[in-house]
Short mmCIF file of C-alpha atoms in Angstrom, two decimals:
data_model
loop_
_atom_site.label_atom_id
_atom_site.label_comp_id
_atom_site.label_asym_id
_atom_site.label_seq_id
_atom_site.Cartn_x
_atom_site.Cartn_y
_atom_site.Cartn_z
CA UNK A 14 5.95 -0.71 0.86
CA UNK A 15 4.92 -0.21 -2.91
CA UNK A 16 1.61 -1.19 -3.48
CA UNK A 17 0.06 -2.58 -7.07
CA UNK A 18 -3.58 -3.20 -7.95
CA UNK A 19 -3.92 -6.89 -10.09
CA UNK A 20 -7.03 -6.65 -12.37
CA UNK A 21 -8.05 -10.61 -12.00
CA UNK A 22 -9.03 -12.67 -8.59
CA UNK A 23 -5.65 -14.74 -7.18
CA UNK A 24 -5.23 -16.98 -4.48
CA UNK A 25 -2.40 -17.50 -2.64
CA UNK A 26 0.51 -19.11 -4.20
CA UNK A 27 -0.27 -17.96 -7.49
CA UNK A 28 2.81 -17.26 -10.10
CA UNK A 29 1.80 -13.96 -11.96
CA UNK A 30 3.30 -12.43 -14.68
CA UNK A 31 3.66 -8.38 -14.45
CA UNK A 32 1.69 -5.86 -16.38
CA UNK A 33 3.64 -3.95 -19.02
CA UNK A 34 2.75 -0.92 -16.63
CA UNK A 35 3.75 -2.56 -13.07
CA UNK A 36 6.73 -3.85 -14.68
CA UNK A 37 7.85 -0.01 -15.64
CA UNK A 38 7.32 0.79 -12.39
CA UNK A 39 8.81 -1.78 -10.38
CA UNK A 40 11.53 -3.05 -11.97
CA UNK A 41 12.47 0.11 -14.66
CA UNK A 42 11.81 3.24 -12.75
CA UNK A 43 12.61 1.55 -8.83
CA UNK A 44 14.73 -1.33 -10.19
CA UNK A 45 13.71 -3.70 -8.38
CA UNK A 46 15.30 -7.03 -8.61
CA UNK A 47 14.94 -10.60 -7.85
CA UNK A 48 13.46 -11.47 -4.41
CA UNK A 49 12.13 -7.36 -4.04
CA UNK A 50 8.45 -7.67 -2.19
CA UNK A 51 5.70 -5.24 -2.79
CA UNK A 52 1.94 -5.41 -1.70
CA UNK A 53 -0.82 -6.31 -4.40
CA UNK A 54 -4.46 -5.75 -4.27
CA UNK A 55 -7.04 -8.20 -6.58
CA UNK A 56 -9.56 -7.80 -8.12
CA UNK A 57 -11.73 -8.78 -4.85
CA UNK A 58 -9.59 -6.69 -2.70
CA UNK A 59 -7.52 -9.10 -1.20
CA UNK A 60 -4.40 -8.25 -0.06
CA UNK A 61 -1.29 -10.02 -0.96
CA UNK A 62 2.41 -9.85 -0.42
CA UNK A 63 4.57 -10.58 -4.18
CA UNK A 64 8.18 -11.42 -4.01
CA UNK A 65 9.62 -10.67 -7.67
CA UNK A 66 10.53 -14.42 -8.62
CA UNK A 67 11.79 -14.11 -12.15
CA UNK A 68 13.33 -10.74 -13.72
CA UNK A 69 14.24 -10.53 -17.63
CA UNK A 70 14.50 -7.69 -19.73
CA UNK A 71 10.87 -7.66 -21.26
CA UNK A 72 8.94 -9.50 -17.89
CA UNK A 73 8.73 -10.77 -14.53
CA UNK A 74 6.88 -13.09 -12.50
CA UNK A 75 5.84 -12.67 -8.58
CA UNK A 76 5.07 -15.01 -5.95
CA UNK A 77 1.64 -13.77 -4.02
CA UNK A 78 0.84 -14.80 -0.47
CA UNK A 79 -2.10 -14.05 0.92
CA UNK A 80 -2.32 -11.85 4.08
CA UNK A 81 -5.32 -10.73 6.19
CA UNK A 82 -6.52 -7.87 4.58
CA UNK A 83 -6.88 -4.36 6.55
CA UNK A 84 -9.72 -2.18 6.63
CA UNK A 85 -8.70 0.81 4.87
CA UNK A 86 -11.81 1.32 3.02
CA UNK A 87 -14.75 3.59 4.18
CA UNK A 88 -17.38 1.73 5.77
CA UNK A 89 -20.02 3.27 2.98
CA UNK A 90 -19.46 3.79 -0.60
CA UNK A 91 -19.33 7.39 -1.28
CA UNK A 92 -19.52 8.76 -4.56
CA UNK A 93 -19.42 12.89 -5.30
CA UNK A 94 -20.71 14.64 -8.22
CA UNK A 95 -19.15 17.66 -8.75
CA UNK A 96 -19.93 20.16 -11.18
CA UNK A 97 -17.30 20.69 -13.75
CA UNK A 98 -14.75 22.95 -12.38
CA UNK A 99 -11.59 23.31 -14.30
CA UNK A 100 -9.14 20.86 -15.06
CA UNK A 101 -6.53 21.65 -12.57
CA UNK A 102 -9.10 21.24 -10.32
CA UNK A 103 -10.58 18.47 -11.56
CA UNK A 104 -7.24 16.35 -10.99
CA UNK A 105 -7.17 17.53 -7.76
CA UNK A 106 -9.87 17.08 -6.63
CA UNK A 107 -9.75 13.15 -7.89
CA UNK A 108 -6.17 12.77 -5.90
CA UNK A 109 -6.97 14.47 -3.33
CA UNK A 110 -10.84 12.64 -2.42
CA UNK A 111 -9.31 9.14 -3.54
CA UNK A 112 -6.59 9.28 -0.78
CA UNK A 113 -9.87 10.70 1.29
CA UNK A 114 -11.70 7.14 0.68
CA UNK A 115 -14.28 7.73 -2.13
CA UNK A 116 -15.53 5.18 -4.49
CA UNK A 117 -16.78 7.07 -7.07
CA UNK A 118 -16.20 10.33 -8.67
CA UNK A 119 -18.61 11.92 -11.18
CA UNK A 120 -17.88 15.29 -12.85
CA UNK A 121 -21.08 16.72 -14.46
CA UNK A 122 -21.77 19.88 -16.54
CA UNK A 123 -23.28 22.03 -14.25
CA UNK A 124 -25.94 25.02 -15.52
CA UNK A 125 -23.13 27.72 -14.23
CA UNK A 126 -19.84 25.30 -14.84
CA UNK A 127 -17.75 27.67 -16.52
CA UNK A 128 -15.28 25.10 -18.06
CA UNK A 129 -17.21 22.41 -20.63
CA UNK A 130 -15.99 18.87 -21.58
CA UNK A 131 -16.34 18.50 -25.15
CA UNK A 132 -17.75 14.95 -26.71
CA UNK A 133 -15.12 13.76 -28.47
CA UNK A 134 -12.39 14.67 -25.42
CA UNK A 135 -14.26 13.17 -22.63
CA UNK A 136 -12.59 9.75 -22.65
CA UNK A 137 -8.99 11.77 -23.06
CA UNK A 138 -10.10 13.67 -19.67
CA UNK A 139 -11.57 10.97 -17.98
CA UNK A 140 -8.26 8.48 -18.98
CA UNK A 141 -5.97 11.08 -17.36
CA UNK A 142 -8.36 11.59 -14.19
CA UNK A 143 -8.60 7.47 -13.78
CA UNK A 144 -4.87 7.42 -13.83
CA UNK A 145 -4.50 9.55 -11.07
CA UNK A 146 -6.87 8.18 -9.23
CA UNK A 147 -4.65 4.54 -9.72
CA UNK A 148 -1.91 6.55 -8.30
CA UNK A 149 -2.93 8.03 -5.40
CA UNK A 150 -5.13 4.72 -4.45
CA UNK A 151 -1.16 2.70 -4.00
CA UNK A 152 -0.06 5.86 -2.66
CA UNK A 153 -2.85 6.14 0.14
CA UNK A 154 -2.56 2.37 0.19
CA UNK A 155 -6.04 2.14 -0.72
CA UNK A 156 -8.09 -1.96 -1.61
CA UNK A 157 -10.58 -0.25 -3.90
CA UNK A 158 -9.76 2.35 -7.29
CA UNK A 159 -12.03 4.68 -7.55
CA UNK A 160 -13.89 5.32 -11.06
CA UNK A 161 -14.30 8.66 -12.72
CA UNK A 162 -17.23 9.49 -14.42
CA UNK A 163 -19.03 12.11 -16.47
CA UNK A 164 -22.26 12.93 -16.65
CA UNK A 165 -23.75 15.50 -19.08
CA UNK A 166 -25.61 17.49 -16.44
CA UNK A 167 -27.10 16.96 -12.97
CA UNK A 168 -30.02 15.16 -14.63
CA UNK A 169 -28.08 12.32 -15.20
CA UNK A 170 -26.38 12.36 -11.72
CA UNK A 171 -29.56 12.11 -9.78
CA UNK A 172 -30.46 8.87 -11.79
CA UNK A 173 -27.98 7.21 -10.20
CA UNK A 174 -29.26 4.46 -7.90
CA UNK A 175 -27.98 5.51 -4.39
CA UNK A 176 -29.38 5.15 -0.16
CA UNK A 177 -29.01 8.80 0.17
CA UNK A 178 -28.64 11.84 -1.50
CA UNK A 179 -26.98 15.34 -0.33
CA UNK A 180 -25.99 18.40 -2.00
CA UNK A 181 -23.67 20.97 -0.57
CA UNK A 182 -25.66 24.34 0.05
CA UNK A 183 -23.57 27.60 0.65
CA UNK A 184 -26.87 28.85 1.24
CA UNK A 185 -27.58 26.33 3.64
CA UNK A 186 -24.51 27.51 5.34
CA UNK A 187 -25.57 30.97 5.39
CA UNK A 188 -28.61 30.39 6.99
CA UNK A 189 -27.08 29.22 9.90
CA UNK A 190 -27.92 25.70 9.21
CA UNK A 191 -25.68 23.60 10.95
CA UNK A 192 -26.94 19.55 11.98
CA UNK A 193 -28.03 18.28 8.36
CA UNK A 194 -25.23 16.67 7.46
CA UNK A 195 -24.49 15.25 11.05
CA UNK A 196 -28.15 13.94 11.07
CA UNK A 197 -27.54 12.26 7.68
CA UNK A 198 -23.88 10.80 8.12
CA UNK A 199 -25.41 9.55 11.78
CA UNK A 200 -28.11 7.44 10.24
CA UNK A 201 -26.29 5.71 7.52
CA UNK A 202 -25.25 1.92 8.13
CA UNK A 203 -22.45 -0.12 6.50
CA UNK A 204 -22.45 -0.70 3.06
CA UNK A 205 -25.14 1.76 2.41
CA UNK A 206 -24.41 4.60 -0.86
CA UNK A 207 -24.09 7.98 -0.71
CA UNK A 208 -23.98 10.60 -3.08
CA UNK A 209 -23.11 13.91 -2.41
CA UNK A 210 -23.43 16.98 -5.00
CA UNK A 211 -20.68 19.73 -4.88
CA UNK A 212 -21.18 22.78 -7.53
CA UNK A 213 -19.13 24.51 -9.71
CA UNK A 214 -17.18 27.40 -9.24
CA UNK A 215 -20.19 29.33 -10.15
CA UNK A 216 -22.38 27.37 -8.14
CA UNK A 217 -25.79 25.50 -8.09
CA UNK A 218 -28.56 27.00 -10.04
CA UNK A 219 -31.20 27.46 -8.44
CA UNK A 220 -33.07 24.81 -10.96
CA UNK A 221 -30.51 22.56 -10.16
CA UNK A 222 -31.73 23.00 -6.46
CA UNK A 223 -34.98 22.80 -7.38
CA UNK A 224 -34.67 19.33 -9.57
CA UNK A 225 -32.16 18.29 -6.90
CA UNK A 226 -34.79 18.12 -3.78
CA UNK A 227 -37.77 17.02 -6.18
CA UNK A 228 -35.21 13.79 -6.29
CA UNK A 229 -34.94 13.60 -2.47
CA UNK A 230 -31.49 15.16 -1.99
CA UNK A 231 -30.88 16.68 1.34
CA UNK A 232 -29.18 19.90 1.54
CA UNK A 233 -26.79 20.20 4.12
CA UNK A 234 -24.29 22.94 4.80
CA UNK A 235 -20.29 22.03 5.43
CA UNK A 236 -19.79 25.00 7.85
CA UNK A 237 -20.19 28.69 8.35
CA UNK A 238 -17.24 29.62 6.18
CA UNK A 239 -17.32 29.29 1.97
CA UNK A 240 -15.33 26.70 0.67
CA UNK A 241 -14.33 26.89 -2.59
CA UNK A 242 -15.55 23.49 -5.28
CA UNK A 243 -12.26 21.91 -5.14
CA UNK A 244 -12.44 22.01 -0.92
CA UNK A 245 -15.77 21.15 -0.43
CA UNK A 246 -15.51 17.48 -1.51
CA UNK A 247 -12.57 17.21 0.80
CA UNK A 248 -14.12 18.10 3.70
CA UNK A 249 -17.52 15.84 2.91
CA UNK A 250 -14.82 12.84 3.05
CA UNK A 251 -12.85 13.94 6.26
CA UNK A 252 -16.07 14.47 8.07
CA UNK A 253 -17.87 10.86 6.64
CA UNK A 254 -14.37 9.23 8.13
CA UNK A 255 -14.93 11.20 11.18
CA UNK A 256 -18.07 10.25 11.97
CA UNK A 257 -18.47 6.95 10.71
CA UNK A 258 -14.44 5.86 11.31
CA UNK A 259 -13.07 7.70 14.40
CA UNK A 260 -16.48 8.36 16.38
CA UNK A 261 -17.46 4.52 15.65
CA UNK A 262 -14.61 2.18 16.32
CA UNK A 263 -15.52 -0.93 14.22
CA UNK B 9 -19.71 39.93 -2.15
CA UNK B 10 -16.25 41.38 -2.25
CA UNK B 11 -14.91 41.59 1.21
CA UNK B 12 -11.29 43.68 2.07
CA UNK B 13 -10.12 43.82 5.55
CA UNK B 14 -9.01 46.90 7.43
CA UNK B 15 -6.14 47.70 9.36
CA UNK B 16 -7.44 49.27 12.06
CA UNK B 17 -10.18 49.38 14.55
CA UNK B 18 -13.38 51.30 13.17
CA UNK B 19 -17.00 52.80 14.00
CA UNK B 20 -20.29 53.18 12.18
CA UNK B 21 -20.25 55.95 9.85
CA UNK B 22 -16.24 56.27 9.32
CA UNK B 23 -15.13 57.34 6.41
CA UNK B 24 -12.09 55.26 5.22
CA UNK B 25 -9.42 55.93 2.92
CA UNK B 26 -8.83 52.69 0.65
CA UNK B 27 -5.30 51.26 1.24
CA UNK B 28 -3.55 51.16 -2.35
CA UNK B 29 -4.36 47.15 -2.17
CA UNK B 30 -8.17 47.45 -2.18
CA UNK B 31 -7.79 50.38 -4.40
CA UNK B 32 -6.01 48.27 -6.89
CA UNK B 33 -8.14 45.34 -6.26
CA UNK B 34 -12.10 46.88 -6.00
CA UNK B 35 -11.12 50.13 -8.38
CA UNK B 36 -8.66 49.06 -10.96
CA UNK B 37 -9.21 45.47 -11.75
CA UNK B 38 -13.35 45.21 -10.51
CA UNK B 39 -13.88 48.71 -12.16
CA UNK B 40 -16.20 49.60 -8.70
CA UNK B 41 -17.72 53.13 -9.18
CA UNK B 42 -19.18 55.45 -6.41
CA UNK B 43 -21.97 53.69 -4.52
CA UNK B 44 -20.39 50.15 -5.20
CA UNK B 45 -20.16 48.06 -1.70
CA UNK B 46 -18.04 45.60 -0.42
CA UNK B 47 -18.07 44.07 2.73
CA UNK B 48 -15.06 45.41 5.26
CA UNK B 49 -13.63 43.88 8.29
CA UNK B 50 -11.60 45.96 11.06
CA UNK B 51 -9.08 44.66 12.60
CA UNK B 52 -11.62 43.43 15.98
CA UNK B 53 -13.08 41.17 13.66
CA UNK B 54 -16.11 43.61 13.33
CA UNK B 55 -18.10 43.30 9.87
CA UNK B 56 -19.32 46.59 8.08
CA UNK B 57 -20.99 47.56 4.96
CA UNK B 58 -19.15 50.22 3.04
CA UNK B 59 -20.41 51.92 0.57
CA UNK B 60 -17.77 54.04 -2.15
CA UNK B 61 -18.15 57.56 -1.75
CA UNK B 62 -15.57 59.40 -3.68
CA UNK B 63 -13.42 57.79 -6.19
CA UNK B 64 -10.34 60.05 -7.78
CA UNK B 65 -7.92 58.39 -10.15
CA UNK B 66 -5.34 57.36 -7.06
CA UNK B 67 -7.65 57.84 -3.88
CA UNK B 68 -10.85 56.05 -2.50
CA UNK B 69 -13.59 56.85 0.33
CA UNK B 70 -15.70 54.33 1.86
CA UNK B 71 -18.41 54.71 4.16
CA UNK B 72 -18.98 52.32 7.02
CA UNK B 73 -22.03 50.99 8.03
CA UNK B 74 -21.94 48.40 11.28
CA UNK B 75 -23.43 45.17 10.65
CA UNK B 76 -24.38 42.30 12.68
CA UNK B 77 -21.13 40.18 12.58
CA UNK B 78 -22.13 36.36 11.56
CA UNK B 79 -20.11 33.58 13.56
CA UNK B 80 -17.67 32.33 10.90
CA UNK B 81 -14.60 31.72 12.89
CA UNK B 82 -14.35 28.19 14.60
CA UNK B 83 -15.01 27.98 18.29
CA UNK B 84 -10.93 27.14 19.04
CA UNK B 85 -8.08 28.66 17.70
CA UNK B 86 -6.04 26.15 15.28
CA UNK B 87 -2.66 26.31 14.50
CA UNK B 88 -1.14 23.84 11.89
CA UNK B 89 2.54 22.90 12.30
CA UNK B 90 3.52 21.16 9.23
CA UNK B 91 7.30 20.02 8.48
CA UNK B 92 8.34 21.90 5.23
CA UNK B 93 7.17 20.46 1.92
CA UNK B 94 7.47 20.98 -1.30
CA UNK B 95 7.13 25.27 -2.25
CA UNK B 96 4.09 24.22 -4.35
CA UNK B 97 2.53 22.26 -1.56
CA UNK B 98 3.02 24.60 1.21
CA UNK B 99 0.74 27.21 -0.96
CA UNK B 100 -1.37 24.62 -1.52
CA UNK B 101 -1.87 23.85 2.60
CA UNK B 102 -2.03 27.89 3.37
CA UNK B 103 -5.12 28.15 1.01
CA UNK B 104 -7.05 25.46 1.53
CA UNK B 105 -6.74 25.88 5.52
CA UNK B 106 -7.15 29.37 5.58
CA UNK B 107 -11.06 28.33 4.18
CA UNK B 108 -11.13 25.72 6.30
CA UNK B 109 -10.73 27.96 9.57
CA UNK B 110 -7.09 28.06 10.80
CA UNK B 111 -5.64 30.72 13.16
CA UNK B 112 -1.85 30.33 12.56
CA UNK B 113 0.21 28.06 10.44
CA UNK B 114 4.08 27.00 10.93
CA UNK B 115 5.96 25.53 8.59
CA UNK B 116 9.11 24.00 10.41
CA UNK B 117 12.13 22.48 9.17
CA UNK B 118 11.34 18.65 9.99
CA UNK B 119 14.28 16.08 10.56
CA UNK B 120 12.93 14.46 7.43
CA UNK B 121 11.80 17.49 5.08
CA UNK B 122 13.57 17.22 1.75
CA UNK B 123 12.58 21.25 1.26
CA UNK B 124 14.90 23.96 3.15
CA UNK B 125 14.27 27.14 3.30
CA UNK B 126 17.76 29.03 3.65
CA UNK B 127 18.36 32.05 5.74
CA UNK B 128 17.96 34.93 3.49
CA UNK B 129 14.94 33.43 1.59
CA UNK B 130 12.65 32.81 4.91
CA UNK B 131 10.96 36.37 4.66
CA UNK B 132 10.07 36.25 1.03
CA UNK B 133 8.45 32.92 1.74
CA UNK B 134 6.60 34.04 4.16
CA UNK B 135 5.67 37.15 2.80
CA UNK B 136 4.07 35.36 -0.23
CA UNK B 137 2.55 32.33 1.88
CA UNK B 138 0.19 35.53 4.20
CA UNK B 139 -0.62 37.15 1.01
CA UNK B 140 -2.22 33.92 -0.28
CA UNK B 141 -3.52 33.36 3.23
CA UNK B 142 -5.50 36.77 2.85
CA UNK B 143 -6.71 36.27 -0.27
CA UNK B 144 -8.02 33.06 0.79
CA UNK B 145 -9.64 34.47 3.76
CA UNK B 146 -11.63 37.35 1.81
CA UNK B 147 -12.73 34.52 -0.86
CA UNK B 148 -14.26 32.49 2.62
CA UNK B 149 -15.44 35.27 3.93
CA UNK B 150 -13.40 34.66 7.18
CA UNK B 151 -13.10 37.65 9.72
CA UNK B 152 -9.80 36.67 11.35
CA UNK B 153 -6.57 36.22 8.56
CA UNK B 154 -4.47 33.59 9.62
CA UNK B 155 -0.86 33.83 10.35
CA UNK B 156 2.17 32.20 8.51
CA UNK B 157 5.13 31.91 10.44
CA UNK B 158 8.66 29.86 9.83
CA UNK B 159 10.10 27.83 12.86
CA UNK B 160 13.43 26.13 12.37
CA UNK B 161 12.44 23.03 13.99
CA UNK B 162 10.03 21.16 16.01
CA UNK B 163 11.90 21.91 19.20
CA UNK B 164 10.91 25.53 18.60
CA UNK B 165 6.87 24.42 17.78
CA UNK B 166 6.60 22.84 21.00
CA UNK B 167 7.80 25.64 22.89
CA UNK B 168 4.78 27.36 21.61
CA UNK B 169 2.20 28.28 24.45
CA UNK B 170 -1.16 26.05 23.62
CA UNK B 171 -3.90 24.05 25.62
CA UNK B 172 -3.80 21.17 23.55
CA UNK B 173 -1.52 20.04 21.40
CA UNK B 174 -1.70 16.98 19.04
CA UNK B 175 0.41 15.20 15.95
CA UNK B 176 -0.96 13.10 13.11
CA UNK B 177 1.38 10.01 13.22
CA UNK B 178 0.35 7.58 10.36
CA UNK B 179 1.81 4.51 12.80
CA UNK B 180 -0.85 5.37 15.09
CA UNK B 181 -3.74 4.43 12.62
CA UNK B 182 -1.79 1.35 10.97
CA UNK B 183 -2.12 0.01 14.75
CA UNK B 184 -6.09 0.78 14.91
CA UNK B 185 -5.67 3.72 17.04
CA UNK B 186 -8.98 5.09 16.15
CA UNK B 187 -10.31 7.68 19.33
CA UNK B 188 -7.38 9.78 20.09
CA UNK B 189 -8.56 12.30 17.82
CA UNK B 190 -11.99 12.00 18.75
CA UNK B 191 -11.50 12.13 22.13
CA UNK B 192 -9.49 14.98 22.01
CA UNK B 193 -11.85 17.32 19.94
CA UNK B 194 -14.34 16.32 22.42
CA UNK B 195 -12.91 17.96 25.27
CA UNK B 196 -12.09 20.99 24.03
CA UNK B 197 -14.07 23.99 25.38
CA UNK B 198 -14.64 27.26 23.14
CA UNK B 199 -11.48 30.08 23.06
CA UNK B 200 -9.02 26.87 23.41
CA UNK B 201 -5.65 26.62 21.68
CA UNK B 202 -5.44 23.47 19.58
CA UNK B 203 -1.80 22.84 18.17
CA UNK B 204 -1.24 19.82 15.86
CA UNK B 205 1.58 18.60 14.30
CA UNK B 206 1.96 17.20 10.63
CA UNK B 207 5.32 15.45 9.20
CA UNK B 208 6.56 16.55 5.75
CA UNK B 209 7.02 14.44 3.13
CA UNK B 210 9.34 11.88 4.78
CA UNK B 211 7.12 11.73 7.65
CA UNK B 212 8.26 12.11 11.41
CA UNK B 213 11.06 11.04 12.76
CA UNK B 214 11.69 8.70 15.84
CA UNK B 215 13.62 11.40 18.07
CA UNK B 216 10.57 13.92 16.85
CA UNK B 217 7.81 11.44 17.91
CA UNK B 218 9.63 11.01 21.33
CA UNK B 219 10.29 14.91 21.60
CA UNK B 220 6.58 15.83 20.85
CA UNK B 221 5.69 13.04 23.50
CA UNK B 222 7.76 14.24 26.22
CA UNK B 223 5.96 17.61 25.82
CA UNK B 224 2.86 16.61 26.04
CA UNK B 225 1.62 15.68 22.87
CA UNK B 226 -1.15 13.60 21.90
CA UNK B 227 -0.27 11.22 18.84
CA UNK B 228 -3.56 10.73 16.89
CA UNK B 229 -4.72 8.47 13.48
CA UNK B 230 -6.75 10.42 10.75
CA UNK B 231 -8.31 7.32 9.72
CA UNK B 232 -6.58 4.28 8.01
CA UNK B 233 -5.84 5.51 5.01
CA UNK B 234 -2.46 7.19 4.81
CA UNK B 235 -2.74 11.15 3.97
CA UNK B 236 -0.15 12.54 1.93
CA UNK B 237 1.37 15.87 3.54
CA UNK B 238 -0.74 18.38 2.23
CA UNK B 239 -3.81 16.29 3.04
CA UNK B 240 -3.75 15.49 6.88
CA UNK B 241 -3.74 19.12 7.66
CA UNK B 242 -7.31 19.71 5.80
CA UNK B 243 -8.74 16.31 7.42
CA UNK B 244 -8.10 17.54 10.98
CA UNK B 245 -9.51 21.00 10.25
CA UNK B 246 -12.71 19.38 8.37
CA UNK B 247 -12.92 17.84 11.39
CA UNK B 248 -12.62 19.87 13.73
CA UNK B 249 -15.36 21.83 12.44
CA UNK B 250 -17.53 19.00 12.07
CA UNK B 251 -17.54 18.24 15.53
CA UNK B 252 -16.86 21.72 17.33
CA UNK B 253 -19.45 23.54 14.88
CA UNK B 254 -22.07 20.65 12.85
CA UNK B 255 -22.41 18.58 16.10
CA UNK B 256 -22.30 21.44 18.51
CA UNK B 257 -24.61 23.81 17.12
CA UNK B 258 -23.83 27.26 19.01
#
């Protein structure tokens, strides 16, 4: 079933009128029509089913009922950082890690990023990266959007107030390192944050490194094999759900 | 480093003739001069050194050096069998689980896949799906290249000799199945065949899910979040490795 996010709290019962960009959707683009149900998400993440009540050219109204709410989300919030690859990249990554369960995605200017954000298109980027990550959060029938985020460098991203902090190491990898990141998914408990840092293409400097583990980050390696910026992320996200979803049955 | 893999089985000190494809790659577009190296891999999976020894303007000598080979390769052999998407998204899978470890991968004409590919068109597919498959594997620094193959339906996947053999069926994790995956990765003992099954597009169909059942086949939830296509086959890979290679250490 379709699946809409509503950006105020409801309850059930409530009458709502459409946004101008649901009501595109729904009722221009999949014509829906009088007595149609979808799914719709608050602002709290409750779940709701709508039946389309009222239809006329320019709005329409649904019905919400509340239903018990599933647990779709990750039991921790995980945001990456990922240095700024480019921008095909950049939108997959965000599609791709939001159907994957993040909560928050940060792209920072890395010392060997290769593509650069300027200031005054930032907000143009980071519009176009939020809407897909709307998208593929109904697609993936997700509670929560994820936000996108820049940061001007990884100075920024290691101010952010998290429970734990990792950084993806190729080198890490290399060296045969192989139980950090199982150690640190294993200890984490519900509701706790956790940021991981991906490079660029280029990779991590090694001052980035160095500033990175005089913040407490923990480097961990994803595997023996190299996995390119865009991949990384992806499997951070399959192996948080693994460990913390599949391997510990709520 | 660069890394090229060899056709055929080689010892220390061999003197190779580059294969017009390295020659074009390493010579023309990297502009390598005598005593350039690469890394090479033989067709055992053996890692050498080599070292340019005589460059002309259309031949190429290397000079192989054995070298300690670094485990790279996951512990069981993956194939992916995913029902034909989308051209763009079926480059998209090759790549990204070619880094991510994978043996083999079949795309098969699902009951459900909106994509065909017809008769006469098969081979070029395929021919352009291993060539991004290579290139994938040299960038990840794999020492085994996956294989691409076509099958014309799932009948024909399951006749395909494996120890274990799974499919990702997004009904399973709507109803909270959360350790059939788990489980399964569990058991499975180094050199093992691990087959799963991913639905295009449309998904699976009923007489699919019953087929792939009366053969054997485990139906298992990637979480509770629903995975588009292209996405389910990097999940079960990511973990995979997570729990065969980061909570396993060899």
């Amino acid at each position: 079933m379709q699946r809409y996010f509503l950006e105020e709290t409801h309850q059930d019962g409530d009458q709502v009128r459409l946004t101008d960009v649901i009501y595109h959707h729904w009722i221009t683009v999949l014509r829906a029509e009088t007595g149609a149900t979808a799914e719709f998400v608050d602002e709290t993440a409750q779940l709701f089913h709508g039946e389309l009540s009222q239809v006329t050219a320019d709005e329409a109204t649904v019905t919400l009922t509340a239903v018990p709410t599933p647990k779709v989300e990750l039991p921790v919030h995980v945001t990456i950082a990922c240095g700024l690859p480019k921008q095909e990249k950049a939108e997959w990554i965000t599609q791709k890690a939001t159907e994957l369960g993040v909560d928050r995605i940060i792209f920072f200017g890395g010392d060997w990023s290769v593509a650069k954000w300027q200031g005054n298109k930032v907000d143009k980027k980071l519009k176009r990266l939020t809407k897909i990550a709307h998208g593929a959060a109904e697609q993936s029938h997700r509670l929560r959007r994820p936000i996108v985020q820049y940061a001007a460098n990884l100075a920024a991203v290691l101010q952010e107030p998290v429970d734990v902090r990792l950084m993806a190491y190729e080198e890490s990898a290399k060296q045969g390192e192989q139980s950090a990141l199982n150690q640190q998914l294993q200890a984490l408990t519900p509701g706790q944050r956790l940021l991981t840092i991906f490079g660029p293409e280029g990779g991590i400097s090694p001052a980035e490194v160095a500033a990175a583990q005089a913040a407490q980050t923990t480097l961990v390696g994803l595997g023996p094999r190299i996995l390119r910026t865009e991949t990384a992320p992806l499997y951070l996200l399959s192996a948080v759900s693994m460990v913390l979803e599949l391997q510990q049955p709520r």
